[in-house]
Coordinates of C-alpha atoms in Angstrom, one line a residue:
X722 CA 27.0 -41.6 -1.8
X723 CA 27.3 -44.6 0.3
X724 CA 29.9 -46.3 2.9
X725 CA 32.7 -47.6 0.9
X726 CA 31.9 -50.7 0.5
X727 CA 33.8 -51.4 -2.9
X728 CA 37.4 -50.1 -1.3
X729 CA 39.0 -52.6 0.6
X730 CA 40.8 -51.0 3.5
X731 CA 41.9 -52.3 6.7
X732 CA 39.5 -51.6 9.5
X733 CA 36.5 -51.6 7.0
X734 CA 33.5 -54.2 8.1
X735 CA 31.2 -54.8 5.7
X736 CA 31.9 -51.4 4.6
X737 CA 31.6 -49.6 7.6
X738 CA 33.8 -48.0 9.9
X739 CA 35.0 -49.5 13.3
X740 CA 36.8 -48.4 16.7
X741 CA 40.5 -50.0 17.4
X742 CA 39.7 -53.0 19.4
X743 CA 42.9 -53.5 21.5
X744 CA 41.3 -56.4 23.2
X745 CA 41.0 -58.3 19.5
X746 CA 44.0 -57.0 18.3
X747 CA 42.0 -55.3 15.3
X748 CA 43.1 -51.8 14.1
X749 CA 40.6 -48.8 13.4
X750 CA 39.2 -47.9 10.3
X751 CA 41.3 -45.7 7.9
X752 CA 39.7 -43.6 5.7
X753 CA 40.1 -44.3 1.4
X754 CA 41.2 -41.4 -0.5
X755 CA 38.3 -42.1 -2.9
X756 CA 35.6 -42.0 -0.3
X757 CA 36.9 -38.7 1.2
X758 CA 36.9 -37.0 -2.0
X759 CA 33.4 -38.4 -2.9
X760 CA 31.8 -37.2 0.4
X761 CA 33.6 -34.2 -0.2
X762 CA 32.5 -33.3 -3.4
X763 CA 28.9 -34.7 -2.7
X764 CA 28.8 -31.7 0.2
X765 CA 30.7 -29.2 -2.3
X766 CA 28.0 -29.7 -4.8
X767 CA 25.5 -28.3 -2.3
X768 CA 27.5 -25.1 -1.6
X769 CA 28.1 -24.4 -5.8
X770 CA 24.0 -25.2 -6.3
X771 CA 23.6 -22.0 -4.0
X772 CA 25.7 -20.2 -6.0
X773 CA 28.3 -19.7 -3.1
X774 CA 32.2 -20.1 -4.1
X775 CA 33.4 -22.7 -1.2
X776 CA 36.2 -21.5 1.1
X777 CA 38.1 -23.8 3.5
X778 CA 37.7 -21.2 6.5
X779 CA 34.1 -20.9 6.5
X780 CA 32.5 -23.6 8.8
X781 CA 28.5 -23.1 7.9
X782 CA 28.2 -22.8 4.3
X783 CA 26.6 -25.9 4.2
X784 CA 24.0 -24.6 6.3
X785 CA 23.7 -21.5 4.6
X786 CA 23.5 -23.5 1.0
X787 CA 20.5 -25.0 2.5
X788 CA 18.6 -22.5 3.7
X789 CA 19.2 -20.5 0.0
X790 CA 18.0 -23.6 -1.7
X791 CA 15.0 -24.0 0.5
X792 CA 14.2 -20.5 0.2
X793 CA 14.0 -21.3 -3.4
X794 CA 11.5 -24.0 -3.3
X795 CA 9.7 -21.9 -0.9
X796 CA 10.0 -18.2 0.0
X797 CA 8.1 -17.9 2.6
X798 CA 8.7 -19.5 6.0
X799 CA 6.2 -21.1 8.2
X800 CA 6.5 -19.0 11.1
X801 CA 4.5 -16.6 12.8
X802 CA 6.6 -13.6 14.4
X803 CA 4.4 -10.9 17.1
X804 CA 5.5 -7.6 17.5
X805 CA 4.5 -4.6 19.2
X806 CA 7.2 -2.1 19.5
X807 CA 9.8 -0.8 17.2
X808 CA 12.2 -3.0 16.1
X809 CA 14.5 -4.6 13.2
X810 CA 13.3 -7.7 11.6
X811 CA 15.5 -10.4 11.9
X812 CA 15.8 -12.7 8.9
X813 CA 14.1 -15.9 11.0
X814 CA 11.6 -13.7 12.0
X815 CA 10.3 -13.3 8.2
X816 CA 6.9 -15.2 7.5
X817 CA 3.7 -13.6 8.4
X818 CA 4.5 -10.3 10.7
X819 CA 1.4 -9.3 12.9
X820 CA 2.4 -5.9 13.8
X821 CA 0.3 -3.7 16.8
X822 CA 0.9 -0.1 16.7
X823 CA -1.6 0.5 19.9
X824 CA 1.4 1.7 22.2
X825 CA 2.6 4.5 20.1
X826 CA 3.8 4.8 16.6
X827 CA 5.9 1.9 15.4
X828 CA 8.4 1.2 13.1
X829 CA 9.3 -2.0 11.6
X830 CA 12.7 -2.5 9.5
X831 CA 13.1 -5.3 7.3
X832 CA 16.2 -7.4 7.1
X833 CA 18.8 -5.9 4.2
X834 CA 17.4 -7.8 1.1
X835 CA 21.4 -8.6 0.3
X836 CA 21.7 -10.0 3.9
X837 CA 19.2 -13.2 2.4
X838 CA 19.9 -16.5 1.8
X839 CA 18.4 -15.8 -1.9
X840 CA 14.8 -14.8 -2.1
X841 CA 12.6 -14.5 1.0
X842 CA 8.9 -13.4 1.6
X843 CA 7.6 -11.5 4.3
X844 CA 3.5 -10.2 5.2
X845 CA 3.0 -7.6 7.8
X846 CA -0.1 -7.3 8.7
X847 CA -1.6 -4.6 11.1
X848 CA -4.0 -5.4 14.2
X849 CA -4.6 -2.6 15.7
X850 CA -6.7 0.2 14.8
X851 CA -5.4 3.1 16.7
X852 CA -4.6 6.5 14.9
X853 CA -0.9 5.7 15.5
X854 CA 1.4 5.8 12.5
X855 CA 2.8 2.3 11.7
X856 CA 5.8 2.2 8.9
X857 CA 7.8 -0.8 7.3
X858 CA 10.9 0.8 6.7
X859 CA 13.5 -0.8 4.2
X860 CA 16.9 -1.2 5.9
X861 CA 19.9 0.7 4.3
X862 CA 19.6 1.8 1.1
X863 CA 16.7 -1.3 0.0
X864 CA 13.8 0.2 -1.4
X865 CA 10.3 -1.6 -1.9
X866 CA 8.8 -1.5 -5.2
X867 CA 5.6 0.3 -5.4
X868 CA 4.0 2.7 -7.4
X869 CA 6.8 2.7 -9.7
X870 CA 4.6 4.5 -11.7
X871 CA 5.1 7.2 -10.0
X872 CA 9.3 6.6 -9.2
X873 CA 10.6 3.9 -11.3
X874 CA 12.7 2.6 -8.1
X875 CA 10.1 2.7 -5.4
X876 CA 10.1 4.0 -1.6
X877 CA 12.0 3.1 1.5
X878 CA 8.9 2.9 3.2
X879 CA 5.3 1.9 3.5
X880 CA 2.9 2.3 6.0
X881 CA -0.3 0.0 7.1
X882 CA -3.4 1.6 7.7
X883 CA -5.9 0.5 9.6
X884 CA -6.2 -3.3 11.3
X885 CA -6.0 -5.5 8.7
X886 CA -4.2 -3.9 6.4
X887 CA -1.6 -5.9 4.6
X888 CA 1.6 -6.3 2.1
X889 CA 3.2 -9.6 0.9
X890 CA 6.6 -8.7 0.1
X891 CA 9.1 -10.3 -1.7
X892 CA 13.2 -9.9 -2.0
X893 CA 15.0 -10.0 -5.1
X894 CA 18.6 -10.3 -3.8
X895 CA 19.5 -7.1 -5.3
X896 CA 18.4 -5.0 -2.6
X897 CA 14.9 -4.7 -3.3
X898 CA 11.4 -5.7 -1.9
X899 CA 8.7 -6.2 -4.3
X900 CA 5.3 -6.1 -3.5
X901 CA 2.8 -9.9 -4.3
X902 CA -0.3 -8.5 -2.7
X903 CA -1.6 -6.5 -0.7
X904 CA -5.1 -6.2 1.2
X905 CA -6.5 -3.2 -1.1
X906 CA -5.0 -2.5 -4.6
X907 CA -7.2 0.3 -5.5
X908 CA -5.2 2.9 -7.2
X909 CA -3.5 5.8 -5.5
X910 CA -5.7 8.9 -4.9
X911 CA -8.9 7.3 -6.0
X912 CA -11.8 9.0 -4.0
X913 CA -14.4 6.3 -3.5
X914 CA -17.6 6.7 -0.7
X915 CA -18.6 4.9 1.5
X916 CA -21.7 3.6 3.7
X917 CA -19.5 3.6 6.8
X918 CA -18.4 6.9 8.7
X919 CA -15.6 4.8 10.2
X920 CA -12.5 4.3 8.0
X921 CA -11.7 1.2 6.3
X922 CA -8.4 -0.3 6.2
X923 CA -6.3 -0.8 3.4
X924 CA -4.7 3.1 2.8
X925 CA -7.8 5.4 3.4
X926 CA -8.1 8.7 4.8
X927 CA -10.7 11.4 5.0
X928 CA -11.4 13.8 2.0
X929 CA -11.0 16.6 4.2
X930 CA -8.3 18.7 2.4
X931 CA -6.1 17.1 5.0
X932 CA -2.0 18.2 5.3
X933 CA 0.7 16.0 4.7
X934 CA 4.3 15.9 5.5
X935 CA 6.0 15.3 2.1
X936 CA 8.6 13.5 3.9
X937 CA 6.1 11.0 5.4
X938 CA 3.8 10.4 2.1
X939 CA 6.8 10.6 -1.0
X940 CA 4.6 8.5 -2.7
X941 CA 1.2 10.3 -2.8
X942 CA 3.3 13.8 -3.3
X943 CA 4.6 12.3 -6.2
X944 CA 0.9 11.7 -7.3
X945 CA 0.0 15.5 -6.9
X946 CA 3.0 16.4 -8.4
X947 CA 2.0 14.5 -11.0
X948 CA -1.8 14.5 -11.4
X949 CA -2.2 17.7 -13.1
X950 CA -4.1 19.3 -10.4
X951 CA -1.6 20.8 -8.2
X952 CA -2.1 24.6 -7.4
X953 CA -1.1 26.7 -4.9
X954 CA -2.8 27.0 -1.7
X955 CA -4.7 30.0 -1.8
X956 CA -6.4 29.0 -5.2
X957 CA -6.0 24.7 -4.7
X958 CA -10.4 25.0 -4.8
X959 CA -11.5 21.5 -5.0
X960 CA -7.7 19.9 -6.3
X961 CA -4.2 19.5 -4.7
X962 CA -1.9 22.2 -2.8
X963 CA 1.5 22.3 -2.4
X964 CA 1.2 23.7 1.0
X965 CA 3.9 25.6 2.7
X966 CA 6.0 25.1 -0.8
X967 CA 9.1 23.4 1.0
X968 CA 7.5 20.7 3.7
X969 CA 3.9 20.0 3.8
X970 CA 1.2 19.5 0.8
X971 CA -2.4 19.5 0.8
X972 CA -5.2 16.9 -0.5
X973 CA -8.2 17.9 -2.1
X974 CA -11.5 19.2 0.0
X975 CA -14.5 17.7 -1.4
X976 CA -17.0 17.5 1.6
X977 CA -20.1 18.9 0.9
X978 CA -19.7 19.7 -2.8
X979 CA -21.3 17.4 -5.8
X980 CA -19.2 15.5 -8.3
X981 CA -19.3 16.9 -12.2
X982 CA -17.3 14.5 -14.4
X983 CA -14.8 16.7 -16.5
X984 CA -15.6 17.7 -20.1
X985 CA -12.0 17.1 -21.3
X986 CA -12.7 18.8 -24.4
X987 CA -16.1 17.7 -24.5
X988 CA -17.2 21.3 -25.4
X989 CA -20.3 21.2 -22.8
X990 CA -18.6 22.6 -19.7
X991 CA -16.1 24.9 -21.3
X992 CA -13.2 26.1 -19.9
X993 CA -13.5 23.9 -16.3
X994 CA -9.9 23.3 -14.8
X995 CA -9.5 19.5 -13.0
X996 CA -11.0 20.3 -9.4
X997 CA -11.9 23.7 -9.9
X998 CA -15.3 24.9 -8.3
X999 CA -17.9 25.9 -9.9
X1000 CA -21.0 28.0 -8.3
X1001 CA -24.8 27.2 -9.2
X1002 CA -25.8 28.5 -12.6
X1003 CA -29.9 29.3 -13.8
X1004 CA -30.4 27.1 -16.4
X1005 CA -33.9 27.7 -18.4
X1006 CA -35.6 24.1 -18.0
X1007 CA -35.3 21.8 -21.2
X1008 CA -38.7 22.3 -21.7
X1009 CA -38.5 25.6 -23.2
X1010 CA -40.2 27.5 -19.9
X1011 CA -38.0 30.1 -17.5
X1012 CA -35.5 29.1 -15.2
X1013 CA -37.0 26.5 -12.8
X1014 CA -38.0 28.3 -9.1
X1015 CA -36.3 27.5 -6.2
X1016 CA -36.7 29.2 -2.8
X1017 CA -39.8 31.1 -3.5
X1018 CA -42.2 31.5 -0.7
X1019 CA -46.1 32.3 -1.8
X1020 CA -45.6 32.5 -5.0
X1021 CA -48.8 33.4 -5.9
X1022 CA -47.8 37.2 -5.5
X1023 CA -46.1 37.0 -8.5
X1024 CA -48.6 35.8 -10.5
X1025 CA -47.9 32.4 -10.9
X1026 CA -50.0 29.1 -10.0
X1027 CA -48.9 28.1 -6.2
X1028 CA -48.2 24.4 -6.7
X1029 CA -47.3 24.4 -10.2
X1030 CA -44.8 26.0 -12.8
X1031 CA -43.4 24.7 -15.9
X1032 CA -45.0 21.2 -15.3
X1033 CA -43.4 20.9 -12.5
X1034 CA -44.7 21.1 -8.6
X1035 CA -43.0 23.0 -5.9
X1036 CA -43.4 23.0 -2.2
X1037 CA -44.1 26.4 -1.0
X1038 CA -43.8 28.4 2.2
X1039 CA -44.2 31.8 3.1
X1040 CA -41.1 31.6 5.7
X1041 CA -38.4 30.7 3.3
X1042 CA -39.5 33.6 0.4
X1043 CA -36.9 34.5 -1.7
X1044 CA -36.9 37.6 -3.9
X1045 CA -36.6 37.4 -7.4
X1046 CA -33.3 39.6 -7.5
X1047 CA -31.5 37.0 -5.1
X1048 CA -28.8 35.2 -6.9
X1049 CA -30.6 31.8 -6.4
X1050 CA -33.2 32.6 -8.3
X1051 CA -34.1 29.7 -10.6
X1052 CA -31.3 27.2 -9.4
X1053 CA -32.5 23.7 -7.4
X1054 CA -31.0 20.9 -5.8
X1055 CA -32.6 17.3 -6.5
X1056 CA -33.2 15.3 -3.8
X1057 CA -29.6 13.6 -2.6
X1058 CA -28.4 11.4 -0.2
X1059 CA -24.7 12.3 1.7
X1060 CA -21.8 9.3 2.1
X1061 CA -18.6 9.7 3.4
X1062 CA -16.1 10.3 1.2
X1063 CA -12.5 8.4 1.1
X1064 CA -9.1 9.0 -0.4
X1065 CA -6.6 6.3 -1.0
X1066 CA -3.8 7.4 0.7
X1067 CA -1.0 4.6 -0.6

């Protein structure tokens, strides 16, 4: 594309155009055919590249070519949007999103993914760490694509936990956000502990045996629904409850209880159910003498060495005796040390 030089045409100079010069006599420049048609096709070729049909009405497809072929290149803009109240994204908001939830709870909508000028990223990130509820809700009908193991076409609606927490999402033009990375990937409903009695970001919550809303965590419903470990709430024990039945759901209550791995068939631990309980049991010690004592007071009433039985030593006191019909007899507890333990929540 270039002046058209190789056209002779009145009012041409060296190719370029010129004013009517009444003075001089000269006339104005007149346009060629040729060269109208080549810048015209030069700026049509930019519209079809986008994909977009051109339409004589329509005075900023150009512009909107552009910013789909840029988007292209790049998908993520260099721009830096603050926010700290409701609202709906706008699409030159889109880049990173620092959200704060510290006034109340917040919810953030994303532009409709078919709105786009072709694919666009977004990360929202959380900076506050009140107990407020922050969602990014999908506008319309959009969903965002994750834990489609759980439902193949996603949830409207995420939420960021904790400051710090958060999501790179990307459109797909087809009315879907697809999650790039995130700040914590560890799986849904992993319990994990923790040296920390504060709670990290990235999706945690207490394993407390905690109520949810169904209608507020779809996706971690869909993982009790799913994880084979969903009773009713009088007999949930150590496992999932499906809470009122219609609206709520419980998790799993853990705190204070020890960890047995499963025997799945194992033939050890017979007929255990995934997050059943199980009380203590008197087990004769492996090396082939009784049950081991545990609670016994002076035990040298009963005819038995006061700092030693089975090979083993005991710490005795007369203030915690324990008779030997009490249903503890011969169960102990090693020595342990107590952590805080965590449920991903999302």
């Amino acid at each position: 594309m270039d002046y058209p030089k190789s056209v002779p045409s009145v009012g041409l100079v060296d190719g370029r155009f010129v004013d009517e010069n009444l003075v001089a006599g000269t006339p104005g420049s007149l346009i060629p055919a040729v060269w109208g048609n080549s810048v015209t096709e030069e700026l049509l070729g930019v519209v079809k590249a986008a994909g977009m049909t051109p339409a004589e009405g329509v005075n900023d497809q150009l512009l909107t070519a552009f910013k789909k072929l840029l988007s292209l290149a790049s998908p993520m803009a260099s721009r830096v949007t603050e926010v700290s109240a409701s609202k709906a994204l706008l699409v030159d908001e889109l880049g990173l999103v620092l959200i704060s939830a510290n006034a109340s709870d917040t919810t953030i909508t994303l532009p409709a993914v078919n709105g786009l000028a072709g694919v666009r990223d977004v990360i929202v990130r959380r900076t506050d760490n009140s107990a407020n509820r922050l969602v990014v809700q999908a506008a319309g009908n959009d969903r965002i694509r994750f834990h489609t193991h759980l439902s193949a076409s996603g949830y409207p609606f995420l939420v960021l936990v904790g400051a710090g927490d958060w999501w790179h999402l990307r459109s797909d033009g087809s009315g879907n956000w697809w999650p790039v990375g995130r700040f914590d990937a560890t799986p849904l409903g992993r319990i994990v502990f923790e040296s920390s009695t504060t709670l990290n970001p990235g999706g945690y919550g207490a394993l407390n045996g905690r109520e949810f809303l169904r209608a507020e965590w779809p996706w971690l419903w869909d993982h009790a629904v799913q994880s084979g470990m969903l009773r009713a709430e009088a007999s949930r024990a150590g496992g999932w409850s499906s809470g009122d039945g219609i609206k709520t759901f419980r998790g799993p209550e853990v705190r204070g209880e020890f960890i047995r791995v499963l025997d799945e068939q194992r033939n050890i631990d017979t007929g255990r159910v995934a997050g059943s309980w199980q009380n203590g049991t008197n087990i004769t010690g492996d090396n082939g003498y009784a049950p081991a004592i545990h609670g016994i007071g002076d035990i040298s009433t009963i005819g038995v060495d006061p700092t030693t039985f089975g090979g083993l030593v005991y710490y005795t006191t007369a203030a915690v005796a324990e008779p030997l019909s009490s249903g503890f007899w011969g169960m102990t507890r090693p020595r342990n040390v107590a952590y805080p333990g965590r449920l991903k929540l999302i």
